[in-house]
Short mmCIF file of C-alpha atoms and ligand atoms in Angstrom, two decimals:
data_model
loop_
_atom_site.label_atom_id
_atom_site.label_comp_id
_atom_site.label_asym_id
_atom_site.label_seq_id
_atom_site.Cartn_x
_atom_site.Cartn_y
_atom_site.Cartn_z
CA MET V 105 1.86 16.46 -10.63
CA PRO V 106 -1.36 18.11 -9.33
CA GLY V 107 -1.52 18.18 -5.54
CA SER V 108 2.19 17.49 -5.05
CA VAL V 109 4.08 19.34 -2.33
CA MET V 110 7.30 19.07 -4.35
CA ILE V 111 8.30 22.31 -6.04
CA ALA V 112 10.19 20.38 -8.71
CA ASP V 113 6.95 18.64 -9.78
CA MET V 114 5.06 21.91 -10.29
CA SER V 115 4.82 24.20 -13.30
CA TRP V 116 6.19 27.69 -12.78
CA THR V 117 2.71 29.16 -13.09
CA ASP V 118 1.24 26.84 -10.44
CA TYR V 119 4.22 27.58 -8.20
CA GLN V 120 3.86 31.32 -8.68
CA ARG V 121 0.15 31.16 -7.88
CA ARG V 122 0.81 29.20 -4.67
CA ILE V 123 3.53 31.58 -3.51
CA GLU V 124 1.56 34.76 -4.26
CA GLN V 125 -1.86 33.61 -3.03
CA ASP V 126 -1.11 31.29 -0.10
CA PHE V 127 2.31 32.40 1.23
CA PRO V 128 3.23 28.77 1.98
CA VAL V 129 6.25 27.79 4.04
CA VAL V 130 8.98 26.32 1.83
CA LEU V 131 10.96 23.46 3.36
CA LEU V 132 14.55 22.93 2.21
CA PRO V 133 15.99 19.49 3.16
CA ILE V 134 19.77 19.28 3.45
CA GLY V 135 21.64 15.99 3.85
CA SER V 136 24.76 14.30 2.55
CA LEU V 137 26.05 11.48 0.40
CA GLU V 138 27.95 9.59 3.06
CA GLN V 139 28.48 6.01 4.11
CA HIS V 140 25.96 4.86 6.71
CA GLY V 141 27.38 1.46 7.57
CA PRO V 142 27.20 -1.68 5.41
CA HIS V 143 23.47 -2.06 6.10
CA SER V 144 21.93 1.31 5.16
CA PRO V 145 22.06 3.72 2.19
CA LEU V 146 24.61 6.39 1.32
CA GLY V 147 21.84 8.92 0.97
CA SER V 148 20.47 8.28 4.47
CA ASP V 149 20.74 11.87 5.75
CA GLU V 150 19.00 13.28 2.68
CA ILE V 151 16.40 10.51 2.29
CA LEU V 152 15.15 10.67 5.89
CA THR V 153 15.16 14.47 5.96
CA ARG V 154 13.21 14.66 2.69
CA LEU V 155 10.60 12.12 3.80
CA ILE V 156 10.11 13.98 7.08
CA ALA V 157 9.91 17.30 5.18
CA ASN V 158 7.27 15.85 2.82
CA ALA V 159 5.07 14.72 5.70
CA VAL V 160 5.43 18.08 7.47
CA ALA V 161 4.66 19.96 4.24
CA VAL V 162 1.42 18.01 3.87
CA SER V 163 0.48 18.95 7.47
CA VAL V 164 1.24 22.65 7.13
CA ASP V 165 0.17 23.00 3.48
CA GLY V 166 3.74 23.90 2.56
CA LEU V 167 6.09 23.13 -0.31
CA VAL V 168 9.30 21.09 -0.40
CA ALA V 169 12.28 22.34 -2.40
CA PRO V 170 14.68 19.88 -4.04
CA SER V 171 17.20 18.79 -1.40
CA ILE V 172 20.82 19.72 -1.14
CA SER V 173 22.00 16.11 -1.38
CA TYR V 174 25.73 16.56 -0.71
CA GLY V 175 27.23 17.57 2.61
CA CYS V 176 30.44 18.86 4.16
CA ARG V 177 33.44 16.68 4.94
CA SER V 178 32.41 13.67 6.98
CA GLN V 179 34.30 13.67 10.28
CA PRO V 180 35.44 10.55 12.17
CA ARG V 181 33.62 11.36 15.40
CA THR V 182 30.29 12.23 13.79
CA GLY V 183 30.16 10.45 10.42
CA GLY V 184 32.90 7.85 10.41
CA GLY V 185 35.26 9.93 8.27
CA TRP V 186 35.82 11.08 4.70
CA HIS V 187 37.81 8.02 3.60
CA PHE V 188 34.98 5.55 2.89
CA SER V 189 34.04 4.77 -0.68
CA GLY V 190 30.84 6.54 -1.60
CA THR V 191 31.26 9.37 0.89
CA THR V 192 31.21 12.41 -1.40
CA SER V 193 31.92 15.62 0.45
CA ILE V 194 31.79 19.25 -0.59
CA GLU V 195 33.73 22.11 0.99
CA GLY V 196 32.08 24.24 3.63
CA ARG V 197 32.22 27.33 1.42
CA THR V 198 30.51 25.41 -1.40
CA LEU V 199 27.61 24.50 0.87
CA MET V 200 27.45 28.01 2.27
CA LEU V 201 27.15 29.46 -1.25
CA LEU V 202 24.55 26.87 -2.29
CA VAL V 203 22.39 27.68 0.73
CA ARG V 204 22.81 31.43 0.20
CA ASP V 205 21.96 31.30 -3.51
CA ILE V 206 18.93 29.03 -3.10
CA LEU V 207 17.43 31.08 -0.26
CA GLN V 208 17.99 34.32 -2.15
CA GLU V 209 16.17 32.91 -5.17
CA PHE V 210 13.20 31.91 -3.02
CA GLY V 211 13.16 35.47 -1.71
CA ARG V 212 13.02 36.77 -5.28
CA HIS V 213 10.02 34.50 -5.97
CA GLY V 214 8.12 36.06 -3.07
CA VAL V 215 8.66 33.27 -0.52
CA ARG V 216 8.89 34.75 2.99
CA LYS V 217 8.67 31.63 5.18
CA ILE V 218 11.49 29.11 4.89
CA ALA V 219 12.17 26.05 7.03
CA VAL V 220 15.66 24.64 6.56
CA LEU V 221 15.91 21.00 7.69
CA ASP V 222 19.55 19.95 7.98
CA THR V 223 20.53 16.55 9.29
CA HIS V 224 24.25 16.16 8.51
CA PHE V 225 26.27 17.19 11.55
CA GLU V 226 29.21 18.57 9.59
CA ASN V 227 26.97 20.99 7.67
CA GLU V 228 25.70 22.98 10.58
CA TRP V 229 27.78 26.17 10.71
CA PHE V 230 28.05 26.45 6.95
CA VAL V 231 24.26 26.26 6.68
CA ILE V 232 23.97 28.99 9.31
CA GLU V 233 26.53 31.09 7.43
CA GLY V 234 24.55 30.59 4.19
CA ILE V 235 21.35 31.72 5.92
CA GLU V 236 23.07 34.82 7.36
CA GLU V 237 24.63 35.69 4.02
CA ALA V 238 21.28 35.28 2.24
CA LEU V 239 19.57 37.57 4.76
CA LYS V 240 22.33 40.15 4.34
CA GLU V 241 21.94 40.08 0.55
CA MET V 242 18.15 40.26 0.79
CA ARG V 243 18.30 43.27 3.12
CA ARG V 244 20.52 44.92 0.53
CA ASP V 245 17.93 44.06 -2.16
CA GLU V 246 15.15 45.38 0.12
CA VAL V 247 13.38 42.04 0.35
CA ASP V 248 11.18 42.63 3.42
CA GLY V 249 9.66 40.17 5.85
CA MET V 250 11.80 37.09 5.24
CA LYS V 251 11.93 34.62 8.10
CA ILE V 252 14.06 31.48 8.07
CA VAL V 253 13.94 28.78 10.74
CA LYS V 254 16.56 26.03 10.87
CA PHE V 255 15.67 22.63 12.27
CA ARG V 256 17.44 19.39 13.07
CA TYR V 257 14.63 16.87 13.30
CA PHE V 258 16.32 14.65 15.88
CA GLU V 259 16.27 17.50 18.40
CA PHE V 260 12.49 17.03 18.64
CA ILE V 261 12.71 13.47 19.93
CA THR V 262 11.58 13.49 23.55
CA PRO V 263 13.36 11.75 26.46
CA GLY V 264 10.36 9.39 26.75
CA THR V 265 10.85 8.17 23.18
CA LEU V 266 14.61 7.93 23.62
CA GLY V 267 13.98 5.74 26.67
CA ARG V 268 11.82 3.38 24.61
CA VAL V 269 14.15 3.30 21.57
CA PHE V 270 17.33 2.98 23.68
CA PRO V 271 16.34 0.86 26.70
CA ASP V 272 20.05 0.35 27.57
CA GLY V 273 20.81 4.08 27.52
CA PHE V 274 21.08 6.74 24.82
CA PRO V 275 24.67 7.10 23.52
CA GLY V 276 24.27 10.71 22.23
CA TRP V 277 23.43 11.99 18.76
CA ALA V 278 26.99 12.13 17.42
CA LEU V 279 27.38 8.37 18.00
CA GLU V 280 24.03 7.64 16.41
CA HIS V 281 25.55 7.75 12.93
CA ALA V 282 24.16 4.67 11.08
CA GLY V 283 22.95 3.54 14.49
CA VAL V 284 19.62 2.65 16.07
CA MET V 285 17.70 5.85 15.28
CA THR V 286 18.44 6.26 11.58
CA THR V 287 18.23 2.52 10.94
CA SER V 288 14.83 2.39 12.70
CA LEU V 289 13.57 5.26 10.55
CA HIS V 290 14.74 3.43 7.44
CA LEU V 291 13.09 0.18 8.56
CA TYR V 292 9.83 2.08 8.89
CA LEU V 293 10.08 4.40 5.86
CA THR V 294 12.33 2.63 3.33
CA PRO V 295 12.76 -1.02 4.42
CA GLU V 296 13.86 -1.92 0.89
CA LEU V 297 17.04 0.14 1.46
CA VAL V 298 18.13 -1.72 4.62
CA ASP V 299 19.86 -5.10 4.96
CA MET V 300 19.95 -5.99 8.67
CA SER V 301 21.97 -9.14 7.92
CA LYS V 302 24.88 -6.73 7.26
CA ALA V 303 24.35 -4.65 10.42
CA PRO V 304 27.59 -4.30 12.42
CA LEU V 305 27.62 -5.97 15.83
CA HIS V 306 30.35 -3.91 17.48
CA GLY V 307 29.56 -1.59 20.39
CA VAL V 308 30.14 2.15 20.61
CA ILE V 309 33.33 3.26 18.85
CA GLU V 310 35.52 5.12 21.34
CA TYR V 311 37.36 8.25 20.22
CA PRO V 312 39.52 10.59 22.30
CA PRO V 313 37.81 13.93 22.95
CA TYR V 314 39.78 15.76 20.23
CA ASP V 315 40.30 15.71 16.45
CA VAL V 316 43.53 14.79 14.61
CA PHE V 317 44.44 16.13 11.13
CA PRO V 318 45.23 14.38 8.91
CA PHE V 319 42.98 11.64 10.24
CA ASP V 320 44.29 8.07 10.34
CA PRO V 321 41.60 5.91 8.66
CA ASN V 322 42.79 2.91 10.67
CA ALA V 323 42.04 4.67 13.95
CA GLY V 324 38.26 4.83 13.68
CA THR V 325 35.25 2.74 12.81
CA ARG V 326 35.85 0.08 10.16
CA SER V 327 32.20 -0.67 9.54
CA GLY V 328 31.14 2.96 9.20
CA SER V 329 28.68 2.74 12.08
CA LEU V 330 29.66 4.41 15.36
CA ASN V 331 27.31 2.18 17.32
CA SER V 332 25.56 -1.11 16.55
CA PRO V 333 22.13 -0.69 14.95
CA VAL V 334 20.96 -4.25 15.77
CA SER V 335 18.24 -3.10 18.18
CA ALA V 336 16.65 -0.94 15.46
CA SER V 337 13.04 -1.69 14.53
CA ALA V 338 10.30 -0.37 12.29
CA GLU V 339 8.21 0.14 15.43
CA SER V 340 10.85 2.49 16.88
CA GLY V 341 11.05 4.18 13.48
CA LYS V 342 7.31 4.86 13.45
CA LEU V 343 7.45 6.21 17.01
CA ILE V 344 10.26 8.62 16.09
CA PHE V 345 8.75 9.62 12.73
CA ASP V 346 5.29 10.40 14.13
CA GLU V 347 6.74 12.36 17.03
CA VAL V 348 9.10 14.38 14.86
CA VAL V 349 6.52 15.19 12.18
CA ALA V 350 3.99 16.35 14.80
CA ALA V 351 6.58 18.45 16.63
CA LEU V 352 7.97 20.05 13.47
CA THR V 353 4.44 20.81 12.31
CA ALA V 354 3.68 22.53 15.63
CA ALA V 355 6.97 24.46 15.56
CA ILE V 356 6.41 25.68 12.00
CA GLN V 357 2.84 26.74 12.77
CA SER V 358 4.03 28.53 15.88
CA GLU V 359 6.90 30.32 14.12
CA PHE V 360 5.11 31.28 10.91
CA GLY V 361 1.39 31.37 11.63
CA ASN V 362 -0.28 33.36 8.87
CA ARG V 363 2.73 35.62 8.39
CA ASN V 364 2.32 37.97 5.42
CA LYS V 365 -1.03 36.44 4.53
CA ASP V 366 -2.91 39.66 5.31
MN1 LIG I 1420 25.84 12.71 8.18
#
């Protein structure tokens, strides 16, 4: 598709020309296939990350790689747990190798600016390990000048916005799984994927400050949400989306500038 920011839509010759002439930043969205309550989609982490990445890519004249759409084992205190139907987890080492291999391939193509956008909590250290392993391999292959920046979009949401989206107090990001923030983003970006009539009404799910293995599925959230999303709105979603896209755009411009262009 002419003009698309999606690498998968481009021919290899158009892609090669872009990489070699423009040195664009390549954005890699990483999410999960994981229950997000009875009211929002299994692909929530990936869908929201990809839509944010697309908007940022348009702003910075970058490219978006196909997402990594599966994530590491969903944990009770951050994702509700692995036991829900639909939650489809991969092992940490699988994700680490996927990240390593994909980044190394971009390096071979001549890409030198990569923004990794990961949203699934349980992925974090395996993504970092994949980045470190890719850099180690690329140093060995004498690929010079690679820079990789890892983002979690929700870390760009300012206290002012949190105050408006959570007038009764912000519960913390871990408890926001299938909660007000992600549901608001869906209501703004993909309202057809949300059914608020099925939104859970329970309050914050309380867990002790430790993890038990094996986990007892009866001990945690039954709905899949860790907090009620009923105060979510498309207006809050737009507020968050606009703020995050602007902040990510600024961060990418600041980190990459015209690196390697000269
Ligand atoms: Mn998740």
